[in-house]
């Protein structure tokens, strides 16, 4: 009811224009992200549905299709089961550690830091039927003999075990960061109430964590179903294929059949989107869950347990130390025969690695492309997080943005790889053959991480600082530059380092979108693996580990610290 | 500028439990006035303040500063907070931890593009005003709560805004500091003459600071008046209860006498009741006295009725005694007297006579309308 017919203040038209521009900017931003995360998927479906969806009928009637689906499901569920048991066990062990061994808590996170290719290859060197180091050792035991075995890494169960051990890290992260957000008094109340520590863990803590555990399990299942590296590298000799590798081979046949690849990937796509929706339904407005839970966490009340330390050390041994040792040995051998002759070890491969064709450019590409992608993703994530913080102001835009930002997290990278290949070999943007495709695919894959981490940091920061700035007369820009960004600097450092680490690992999408002349560490590794030059492969794997470690150290120095990995 | 008009303001929050935080609120704040928004937690004070600041956008209504409309839902006007030229002091202080105190205080001057040397002068002035000059080069994390509060105050005042908003600025301080800073805010307002809107749930703070108090209830105004009027003539029982009149007495007339919950009342209320058979009265614990049964001592015209003691707590000069009559529970704050005196012997199950003077009661009729305020009770049969 405008009772007063007051003359309109002069500032008004300017304000209107301001608002219009803001809205246009918002739409442009959403479109740009949507172009990255959604358009490739749509193009794929378009291709698969063309000509009466014959790609679908082709894909689903090929011989071996149902076997592939079965293997995929087995891999997904099997690795999830292993991951849940091992991951929760690790979290339990980590919280029962004696205080002076609390540093061991980092160990279960290492598999996220070690490139998947490296650890898979390390395992291949350990458990290859004949020359695998571990197999040879086991054959020395009296009850195992024969030429091969006892274990064969190139089989489905071992692919599942290795994947499960790696995914255990994720479950560990979910459960243990959940601990820290639980009000410590809640747990103490249960302890005072007479529960044993194990009783508290299984009867109080785990039920409290159920929402995030269910979500974590969903994510782990997605990762298991979308697993590419282990099935590709280990499934080759027995022709074990899962959906992701099947897709890859469809793009590698001559001529490549992208429609077929798209059709093969569709079940993963559908399942990914399903999990995404379930997550929203289960957790609701997830911003409420990211906040720092005050004085959370456990205080040690009982003396720590030595066996807990042993469990963690054993996991570290299996998931990290043994594979890396195997890599080191192979890299120091002339050939990979499995013989361990300490006196014949040679630095030969290491001396020549830099002169091997393509190796140095691949390393530089990995580093620079990752840095470039990080430099782009960080501000993009900042803007996305800022918009998502203002959910109430952007009733339509925020959920849309939330969805398209989360997309790359729930869709396997292989699908994005094929989608990008499709999208950027055709107009309007023909980028195939340039480094830009890699950068764009990296940006796309990292958008969810960048956004989530910054959103978490902003939520922890709260609104008071920005509101105080606005009330002091500062506009949104000044507020962001002088208040928000300086305060978020540790989060920026952590997010940047994490993304750098994940990107220098990147294998699946890189393998698909690379041009023959542009390699990154993961792809050159694959090429040499295909050609059977194992000492060199081991060398490059270790270099990847080194680059990654540098990234982690940078994370610590830049201030995100070990927290960076928990903000996921 | 600097008088503030709020017209028909309505603000709702959605979500799982939709609430109407502000419900058709009308309020006018005069230039230079110190207005206190008072009410229990959750009644919409903060939301109102944030709407004035522009940090929250209402669904309906209008807000203007002088001639300038800063918000008008029907005309889609919503001036952002930074263009409203206000100062604000937050409950959590919200001092930016990465800036020194000097930078924190100077920030509103930088945003207003005040020249460097003038800004330096103003910062020094305001720091001297709130007595924090030695702290200027420290970081907020190195300050105590009281010091942080003063810096927050300085930051809100430094740009000499015509309107300063306070959201429970003292609630995080301990009791002694609270009194001290409250006095300082009062002095500063007297000296600088800004218009102030001050949110609190503390009646002592409200009475001490406000030129007028706006008592809020469920997002609407219950009473708007100067503190002495609120104190003496609380317009409704809600206001009375909130302003400290916790004792509620329902008097009924039958059988030729006045009764309180089944106990006969010694005294006369006919003048106030003006023909009706029920009156509700409110009074403060300080105004309820207790006498030994059978002893005389009630003042002339006082109402007296028998009570049973529930609990007595020693408070130094006074005793806080909880008593019942029928099912009515009352609190009395009585003189502790001397050691060994009768009041000190009070304990559970003891009987006593409660007395209260009609002039210390606020009376309400059946529709929760004030019939007679404190100090005005007439015709009580003196
Ligand atoms: N951001 C919000 N979202 C949902 N409800 C809110 C929000 N802020 C306040 N409210 C609700 O609005 C009502 C008034 O809140 P508030 O103005 O903070 O009260 P006060 O400051 O008087 O304690 C309360 O019922 C509160 O729950
Ligand atoms: Mg409040």
XYZ file of N, CA and C in Angstrom, chain A residues 385-473:
267
model
N 30.135 -20.784 -4.982
C 29.889 -20.928 -3.547
C 29.177 -19.695 -3.005
N 29.594 -18.510 -3.463
C 28.946 -17.280 -3.011
C 27.460 -17.292 -3.350
N 27.159 -17.738 -4.572
C 25.745 -17.779 -4.965
C 24.980 -18.823 -4.154
N 25.618 -19.961 -3.919
C 24.934 -21.021 -3.174
C 24.710 -20.616 -1.726
N 25.587 -19.748 -1.199
C 25.397 -19.251 0.158
C 24.114 -18.444 0.255
N 23.784 -17.757 -0.856
C 22.607 -16.885 -0.815
C 21.412 -17.615 -1.390
N 21.225 -18.842 -0.917
C 20.126 -19.661 -1.369
C 18.797 -18.929 -1.335
N 18.583 -18.161 -0.287
C 17.268 -17.546 -0.121
C 17.018 -16.473 -1.173
N 18.117 -15.852 -1.618
C 17.933 -14.801 -2.620
C 17.754 -15.375 -4.009
N 18.342 -16.539 -4.239
C 18.272 -17.131 -5.578
C 17.499 -18.429 -5.513
N 16.203 -18.291 -5.356
C 15.384 -19.468 -5.138
C 15.422 -20.450 -6.298
N 15.532 -19.942 -7.502
C 15.573 -20.839 -8.662
C 17.013 -21.123 -9.048
N 17.805 -20.067 -9.093
C 19.180 -20.228 -9.576
C 19.991 -21.149 -8.677
N 19.812 -21.043 -7.364
C 20.681 -21.811 -6.467
C 20.529 -23.325 -6.626
N 19.311 -23.851 -6.632
C 19.196 -25.306 -6.833
C 19.742 -25.757 -8.190
N 19.482 -24.955 -9.214
C 19.995 -25.307 -10.544
C 21.515 -25.364 -10.497
N 22.088 -24.315 -9.945
C 23.546 -24.236 -9.866
C 24.086 -25.401 -9.031
N 23.423 -25.659 -7.938
C 23.820 -26.743 -7.056
C 23.904 -28.046 -7.847
N 22.892 -28.266 -8.659
C 22.818 -29.500 -9.431
C 23.932 -29.574 -10.472
N 24.091 -28.538 -11.255
C 25.083 -28.637 -12.333
C 26.500 -28.620 -11.785
N 26.664 -28.015 -10.629
C 27.998 -28.013 -10.034
C 28.365 -29.399 -9.496
N 27.354 -30.092 -8.971
C 27.635 -31.384 -8.361
C 27.776 -32.494 -9.403
N 27.282 -32.229 -10.596
C 27.249 -33.246 -11.663
C 28.571 -34.001 -11.819
N 29.689 -33.312 -12.020
C 30.925 -34.049 -12.303
C 31.358 -34.966 -11.158
N 30.812 -34.736 -9.978
C 31.197 -35.580 -8.852
C 30.512 -36.933 -8.935
N 29.337 -36.958 -9.556
C 28.594 -38.213 -9.533
C 28.631 -38.945 -10.876
N 29.207 -38.333 -11.871
C 29.307 -38.996 -13.178
C 30.762 -39.421 -13.363
N 31.019 -40.660 -13.752
C 32.401 -41.099 -13.923
C 33.157 -40.240 -14.925
N 34.430 -40.036 -14.640
C 35.246 -39.172 -15.495
C 35.307 -39.681 -16.929
N 35.211 -40.990 -17.099
C 35.259 -41.537 -18.463
C 34.129 -40.970 -19.309
N 32.943 -40.886 -18.697
C 31.804 -40.361 -19.452
C 32.060 -38.914 -19.843
N 32.601 -38.152 -18.890
C 32.935 -36.772 -19.245
C 33.980 -36.732 -20.340
N 34.951 -37.667 -20.244
C 35.982 -37.726 -21.277
C 35.368 -37.904 -22.658
N 34.503 -38.894 -22.800
C 33.873 -39.137 -24.104
C 33.041 -37.925 -24.505
N 32.292 -37.394 -23.537
C 31.453 -36.235 -23.826
C 32.269 -35.057 -24.319
N 33.388 -34.808 -23.674
C 34.236 -33.693 -24.094
C 34.833 -33.943 -25.467
N 35.236 -35.179 -25.689
C 35.786 -35.534 -26.994
C 34.777 -35.203 -28.078
N 33.535 -35.612 -27.818
C 32.442 -35.352 -28.749
C 32.212 -33.864 -28.919
N 32.110 -33.173 -27.790
C 31.687 -31.779 -27.821
C 32.731 -30.885 -28.477
N 33.994 -31.171 -28.232
C 35.008 -30.237 -28.705
C 35.725 -30.703 -29.961
N 35.180 -31.777 -30.597
C 35.648 -32.063 -31.951
C 34.642 -31.513 -32.947
N 33.553 -30.989 -32.433
C 32.519 -30.468 -33.329
C 32.315 -28.987 -33.041
N 31.646 -28.294 -33.955
C 31.368 -26.907 -33.697
C 30.375 -26.772 -32.557
N 30.250 -25.659 -31.904
C 30.882 -24.365 -32.210
C 32.335 -24.250 -31.728
N 32.775 -25.054 -30.843
C 34.109 -24.870 -30.271
C 34.957 -26.075 -30.636
N 35.765 -25.962 -31.658
C 36.628 -27.085 -32.000
C 37.962 -26.894 -31.301
N 38.148 -27.614 -30.249
C 39.373 -27.437 -29.463
C 40.217 -28.695 -29.451
N 39.691 -29.764 -30.028
C 40.426 -31.014 -29.970
C 41.812 -30.832 -30.583
N 42.809 -31.407 -29.932
C 44.161 -31.241 -30.447
C 44.892 -30.099 -29.760
N 44.162 -29.275 -28.998
C 44.834 -28.219 -28.235
C 44.835 -28.603 -26.759
N 45.626 -27.860 -26.010
C 45.636 -28.123 -24.582
C 44.356 -27.659 -23.897
N 43.594 -26.843 -24.611
C 42.391 -26.285 -23.987
C 41.381 -27.356 -23.611
N 41.321 -28.429 -24.439
C 40.351 -29.470 -24.089
C 40.699 -30.041 -22.733
N 41.991 -30.316 -22.548
C 42.406 -30.870 -21.261
C 42.091 -29.907 -20.129
N 42.427 -28.630 -20.347
C 42.150 -27.649 -19.294
C 40.659 -27.618 -18.975
N 39.837 -27.585 -20.017
C 38.391 -27.501 -19.780
C 37.877 -28.745 -19.064
N 38.383 -29.901 -19.475
C 37.913 -31.116 -18.819
C 38.375 -31.116 -17.357
N 39.569 -30.634 -17.120
C 40.056 -30.555 -15.737
C 39.211 -29.581 -14.923
N 38.929 -28.430 -15.520
C 38.097 -27.447 -14.815
C 36.762 -28.079 -14.452
N 36.169 -28.756 -15.421
C 34.871 -29.373 -15.184
C 34.920 -30.370 -14.037
N 35.934 -31.229 -14.090
C 36.022 -32.257 -13.052
C 36.257 -31.649 -11.673
N 36.902 -30.489 -11.607
C 37.264 -29.909 -10.313
C 36.228 -28.940 -9.766
N 35.275 -28.515 -10.600
C 34.297 -27.530 -10.132
C 33.600 -27.974 -8.840
N 33.161 -29.233 -8.755
C 32.503 -29.609 -7.486
C 33.420 -29.498 -6.273
N 34.670 -29.895 -6.424
C 35.590 -29.828 -5.287
C 35.808 -28.384 -4.872
N 36.123 -27.565 -5.864
C 36.384 -26.155 -5.583
C 35.186 -25.518 -4.891
N 33.998 -25.769 -5.424
C 32.806 -25.147 -4.872
C 32.528 -25.638 -3.457
N 32.565 -26.958 -3.287
C 32.227 -27.506 -1.980
C 33.187 -27.038 -0.902
N 34.482 -27.058 -1.223
C 35.443 -26.666 -0.195
C 35.260 -25.213 0.191
N 35.044 -24.367 -0.806
C 34.891 -22.946 -0.488
C 33.569 -22.683 0.205
N 32.543 -23.432 -0.208
C 31.252 -23.289 0.448
C 31.375 -23.662 1.923
N 32.092 -24.755 2.168
C 32.299 -25.178 3.548
C 33.024 -24.123 4.353
N 34.053 -23.546 3.742
C 34.819 -22.522 4.448
C 33.964 -21.286 4.698
N 33.140 -20.923 3.714
C 32.283 -19.746 3.896
C 31.261 -19.995 4.992
N 30.715 -21.201 5.009
C 29.730 -21.521 6.040
C 30.376 -21.432 7.423
N 31.621 -21.916 7.492
C 32.310 -21.859 8.778
C 32.572 -20.408 9.181
N 32.796 -19.561 8.198
C 33.073 -18.150 8.455
C 31.829 -17.431 8.966
N 30.659 -17.863 8.493
C 29.420 -17.223 8.921
C 29.155 -15.937 8.163
N 28.025 -15.308 8.465
C 27.615 -14.113 7.733
C 28.022 -12.823 8.427
N 28.377 -12.899 9.695
C 28.544 -11.664 10.465
C 29.605 -10.750 9.847
N 30.733 -11.323 9.418
C 31.810 -10.489 8.882
C 31.375 -9.738 7.627
N 30.673 -10.440 6.738
C 30.253 -9.762 5.512
C 29.158 -8.748 5.815
N 28.280 -9.082 6.737
C 27.209 -8.144 7.050
C 27.776 -6.890 7.712
N 28.766 -7.090 8.569
C 29.394 -5.924 9.198
C 30.017 -5.039 8.120
N 30.570 -5.668 7.100
C 31.185 -4.890 6.029
C 30.134 -4.121 5.235
N 29.032 -4.804 4.892
C 27.979 -4.128 4.134
C 27.407 -2.976 4.956
N 27.202 -3.212 6.250
C 26.643 -2.162 7.092
C 27.631 -1.014 7.271
N 28.934 -1.287 7.054
C 29.929 -0.223 7.144
C 30.026 0.573 5.851
N 29.193 0.243 4.893
C 29.173 1.030 3.668
C 29.907 0.409 2.504
